[in-house]
PDB file of C-alpha atoms in Angstrom:
ATOM      1  CA  ILE T  32     -26.902 -50.570 -97.503  1.00 92.00           C
ATOM      2  CA  SER T  33     -29.098 -47.987 -99.731  1.00 95.00           C
ATOM      3  CA  ASN T  34     -31.840 -50.704-100.191  1.00 98.00           C
ATOM      4  CA  PHE T  35     -31.941 -51.632 -96.753  1.00 97.00           C
ATOM      5  CA  VAL T  36     -32.667 -47.747 -95.449  1.00 96.00           C
ATOM      6  CA  GLN T  37     -34.777 -47.295 -98.257  1.00 97.00           C
ATOM      7  CA  THR T  38     -37.202 -50.431 -97.263  1.00 98.00           C
ATOM      8  CA  LEU T  39     -36.912 -48.880 -93.718  1.00 97.00           C
ATOM      9  CA  LYS T  40     -38.192 -45.798 -94.814  1.00 98.00           C
ATOM     10  CA  ASP T  41     -40.589 -47.031 -96.914  1.00 98.00           C
ATOM     11  CA  LEU T  42     -42.002 -48.852 -93.963  1.00 98.00           C
ATOM     12  CA  ASP T  43     -41.901 -45.976 -91.744  1.00 98.00           C
ATOM     13  CA  LEU T  44     -39.054 -47.656 -89.392  1.00 98.00           C
ATOM     14  CA  TRP T  45     -36.053 -45.752 -90.466  1.00 97.00           C
ATOM     15  CA  ASP T  46     -36.725 -42.999 -87.846  1.00 96.00           C
ATOM     16  CA  SER T  47     -36.741 -45.702 -85.422  1.00 95.00           C
ATOM     17  CA  THR T  48     -33.592 -47.702 -86.743  1.00 95.00           C
ATOM     18  CA  ALA T  49     -30.104 -47.448 -85.623  1.00 93.00           C
ATOM     19  CA  ILE T  50     -27.287 -49.377 -87.472  1.00 94.00           C
ATOM     20  CA  VAL T  51     -23.538 -49.942 -85.745  1.00 92.00           C
ATOM     21  CA  MET T  52     -20.413 -50.947 -88.064  1.00 90.00           C
ATOM     22  CA  GLY T  53     -17.355 -51.388 -86.068  1.00 85.00           C
ATOM     23  CA  SER T  54     -13.879 -52.675 -86.834  1.00 80.00           C
ATOM     24  CA  ASP T  55     -12.858 -55.292 -84.144  1.00 72.00           C
ATOM     25  CA  PHE T  56      -9.546 -53.635 -83.937  1.00 76.00           C
ATOM     26  CA  GLY T  57      -7.295 -50.865 -85.294  1.00 80.00           C
ATOM     27  CA  ARG T  58      -3.823 -51.130 -87.004  1.00 83.00           C
ATOM     28  CA  SER T  59      -0.289 -50.340 -86.526  1.00 85.00           C
ATOM     29  CA  LEU T  60       0.279 -47.032 -88.818  1.00 82.00           C
ATOM     30  CA  ASN T  61       4.393 -48.675 -89.101  1.00 84.00           C
ATOM     31  CA  PRO T  62       4.736 -51.499 -91.327  1.00 86.00           C
ATOM     32  CA  ASN T  63       5.988 -54.979 -89.543  1.00 87.00           C
ATOM     33  CA  SER T  64       8.862 -57.150 -90.531  1.00 90.00           C
ATOM     34  CA  ASN T  65       6.868 -58.786 -93.221  1.00 91.00           C
ATOM     35  CA  GLY T  66       5.640 -55.612 -94.878  1.00 89.00           C
ATOM     36  CA  GLY T  67       1.855 -55.585 -93.326  1.00 88.00           C
ATOM     37  CA  SER T  68       0.883 -54.114 -89.960  1.00 86.00           C
ATOM     38  CA  ASP T  69       0.067 -55.289 -87.073  1.00 86.00           C
ATOM     39  CA  HIS T  70      -2.977 -54.924 -84.321  1.00 84.00           C
ATOM     40  CA  ALA T  71      -3.248 -51.847 -82.890  1.00 83.00           C
ATOM     41  CA  TRP T  72      -5.825 -49.950 -80.469  1.00 77.00           C
ATOM     42  CA  GLY T  73      -8.199 -47.508 -81.846  1.00 72.00           C
ATOM     43  CA  GLY T  74     -10.850 -49.015 -84.731  1.00 75.00           C
ATOM     44  CA  ASN T  75     -13.816 -47.051 -86.067  1.00 80.00           C
ATOM     45  CA  TYR T  76     -17.142 -46.881 -85.881  1.00 84.00           C
ATOM     46  CA  PHE T  77     -20.507 -45.697 -88.008  1.00 87.00           C
ATOM     47  CA  LEU T  78     -23.629 -45.039 -86.802  1.00 90.00           C
ATOM     48  CA  LEU T  79     -26.543 -44.204 -89.208  1.00 92.00           C
ATOM     49  CA  GLY T  80     -30.183 -43.891 -88.569  1.00 95.00           C
ATOM     50  CA  GLY T  81     -33.158 -41.630 -89.182  1.00 94.00           C
ATOM     51  CA  LYS T  82     -33.021 -39.863 -85.692  1.00 91.00           C
ATOM     52  CA  VAL T  83     -28.957 -40.051 -85.594  1.00 90.00           C
ATOM     53  CA  ASN T  84     -27.230 -36.385 -85.900  1.00 88.00           C
ATOM     54  CA  GLY T  85     -24.454 -37.155 -88.195  1.00 87.00           C
ATOM     55  CA  GLY T  86     -21.956 -35.496 -89.647  1.00 88.00           C
ATOM     56  CA  GLN T  87     -19.805 -36.036 -86.947  1.00 86.00           C
ATOM     57  CA  ILE T  88     -16.381 -37.207 -85.752  1.00 81.00           C
ATOM     58  CA  LEU T  89     -16.246 -37.753 -82.054  1.00 80.00           C
ATOM     59  CA  GLY T  90     -13.101 -38.031 -80.615  1.00 81.00           C
ATOM     60  CA  THR T  91      -9.873 -36.868 -80.869  1.00 83.00           C
ATOM     61  CA  TYR T  92      -7.556 -37.377 -84.284  1.00 81.00           C
ATOM     62  CA  PRO T  93      -3.801 -37.818 -83.135  1.00 83.00           C
ATOM     63  CA  TYR T  94      -1.927 -35.054 -84.669  1.00 87.00           C
ATOM     64  CA  PRO T  95       1.054 -35.152 -85.826  1.00 90.00           C
ATOM     65  CA  LEU T  96       1.097 -38.804 -86.445  1.00 85.00           C
ATOM     66  CA  THR T  97       4.686 -39.115 -85.114  1.00 89.00           C
ATOM     67  CA  PRO T  98       6.385 -40.658 -81.767  1.00 91.00           C
ATOM     68  CA  GLU T  99       6.146 -36.805 -80.490  1.00 92.00           C
ATOM     69  CA  HIS T 100       2.737 -37.120 -79.648  1.00 92.00           C
ATOM     70  CA  PRO T 101       1.770 -38.008 -76.264  1.00 92.00           C
ATOM     71  CA  LYS T 102      -0.405 -40.935 -76.877  1.00 90.00           C
ATOM     72  CA  TRP T 103       2.471 -42.570 -79.145  1.00 91.00           C
ATOM     73  CA  ILE T 104       3.695 -45.606 -77.561  1.00 90.00           C
ATOM     74  CA  GLY T 105       5.788 -46.968 -80.489  1.00 88.00           C
ATOM     75  CA  ARG T 106       5.273 -49.055 -83.621  1.00 85.00           C
ATOM     76  CA  GLY T 107       2.880 -46.962 -85.338  1.00 84.00           C
ATOM     77  CA  ARG T 108       0.185 -47.444 -82.321  1.00 88.00           C
ATOM     78  CA  PHE T 109      -1.828 -44.752 -80.356  1.00 87.00           C
ATOM     79  CA  ILE T 110      -3.561 -44.645 -77.459  1.00 87.00           C
ATOM     80  CA  PRO T 111      -7.299 -43.823 -78.509  1.00 85.00           C
ATOM     81  CA  THR T 112      -8.662 -40.883 -77.444  1.00 84.00           C
ATOM     82  CA  THR T 113     -12.307 -42.350 -76.829  1.00 82.00           C
ATOM     83  CA  PRO T 114     -13.428 -46.157 -75.117  1.00 81.00           C
ATOM     84  CA  TRP T 115     -14.167 -48.659 -78.280  1.00 78.00           C
ATOM     85  CA  ASP T 116     -17.506 -49.172 -76.217  1.00 79.00           C
ATOM     86  CA  ALA T 117     -18.397 -45.364 -76.050  1.00 81.00           C
ATOM     87  CA  VAL T 118     -21.130 -45.759 -78.706  1.00 84.00           C
ATOM     88  CA  TRP T 119     -23.010 -48.377 -76.508  1.00 86.00           C
ATOM     89  CA  ASN T 120     -23.427 -45.989 -74.350  1.00 84.00           C
ATOM     90  CA  GLY T 121     -25.576 -43.458 -76.277  1.00 84.00           C
ATOM     91  CA  LEU T 122     -26.989 -45.941 -78.241  1.00 89.00           C
ATOM     92  CA  SER T 123     -28.763 -47.656 -74.831  1.00 90.00           C
ATOM     93  CA  ASN T 124     -29.673 -44.614 -73.731  1.00 88.00           C
ATOM     94  CA  TRP T 125     -31.196 -43.653 -76.988  1.00 87.00           C
ATOM     95  CA  MET T 126     -32.956 -46.972 -76.668  1.00 89.00           C
ATOM     96  CA  GLY T 127     -34.368 -46.091 -73.511  1.00 89.00           C
ATOM     97  CA  LEU T 128     -32.108 -47.280 -70.657  1.00 89.00           C
ATOM     98  CA  ARG T 129     -30.881 -44.278 -68.457  1.00 86.00           C
ATOM     99  CA  LEU T 130     -29.876 -45.513 -64.973  1.00 87.00           C
ATOM    100  CA  ASP T 131     -26.393 -46.905 -64.379  1.00 83.00           C
ATOM    101  CA  GLU T 132     -27.738 -50.008 -63.285  1.00 85.00           C
ATOM    102  CA  ASP T 133     -29.144 -50.634 -66.330  1.00 85.00           C
ATOM    103  CA  LEU T 134     -26.255 -49.526 -68.418  1.00 81.00           C
ATOM    104  CA  ASP T 135     -24.150 -52.110 -66.331  1.00 79.00           C
ATOM    105  CA  PHE T 136     -26.515 -54.478 -67.218  1.00 78.00           C
ATOM    106  CA  ALA T 137     -26.997 -54.041 -71.011  1.00 75.00           C
TER     107      ALA T 137
END
């Protein structure tokens, strides 16, 4: 990705670019009967760009990672504190969509 970013900078496009990387699902913390993990909630996203105010982690980390946590729902799964689509609201605002009806459409 560094070559891609450098090319965008060379073309003076980096400040008007946003790159989003997202996982399609989270994974459970506890192994299943086959020793693997199952689908769960709470994937992760990375947002890169010239105007991105980076170096932040948004949302709340579920600590402690135990069944005593109020967001624990069993089998190593937690309910996330931030909706998966929250990144798209901020990105849409950055692209100029401000009205609720525009955001609903986008």
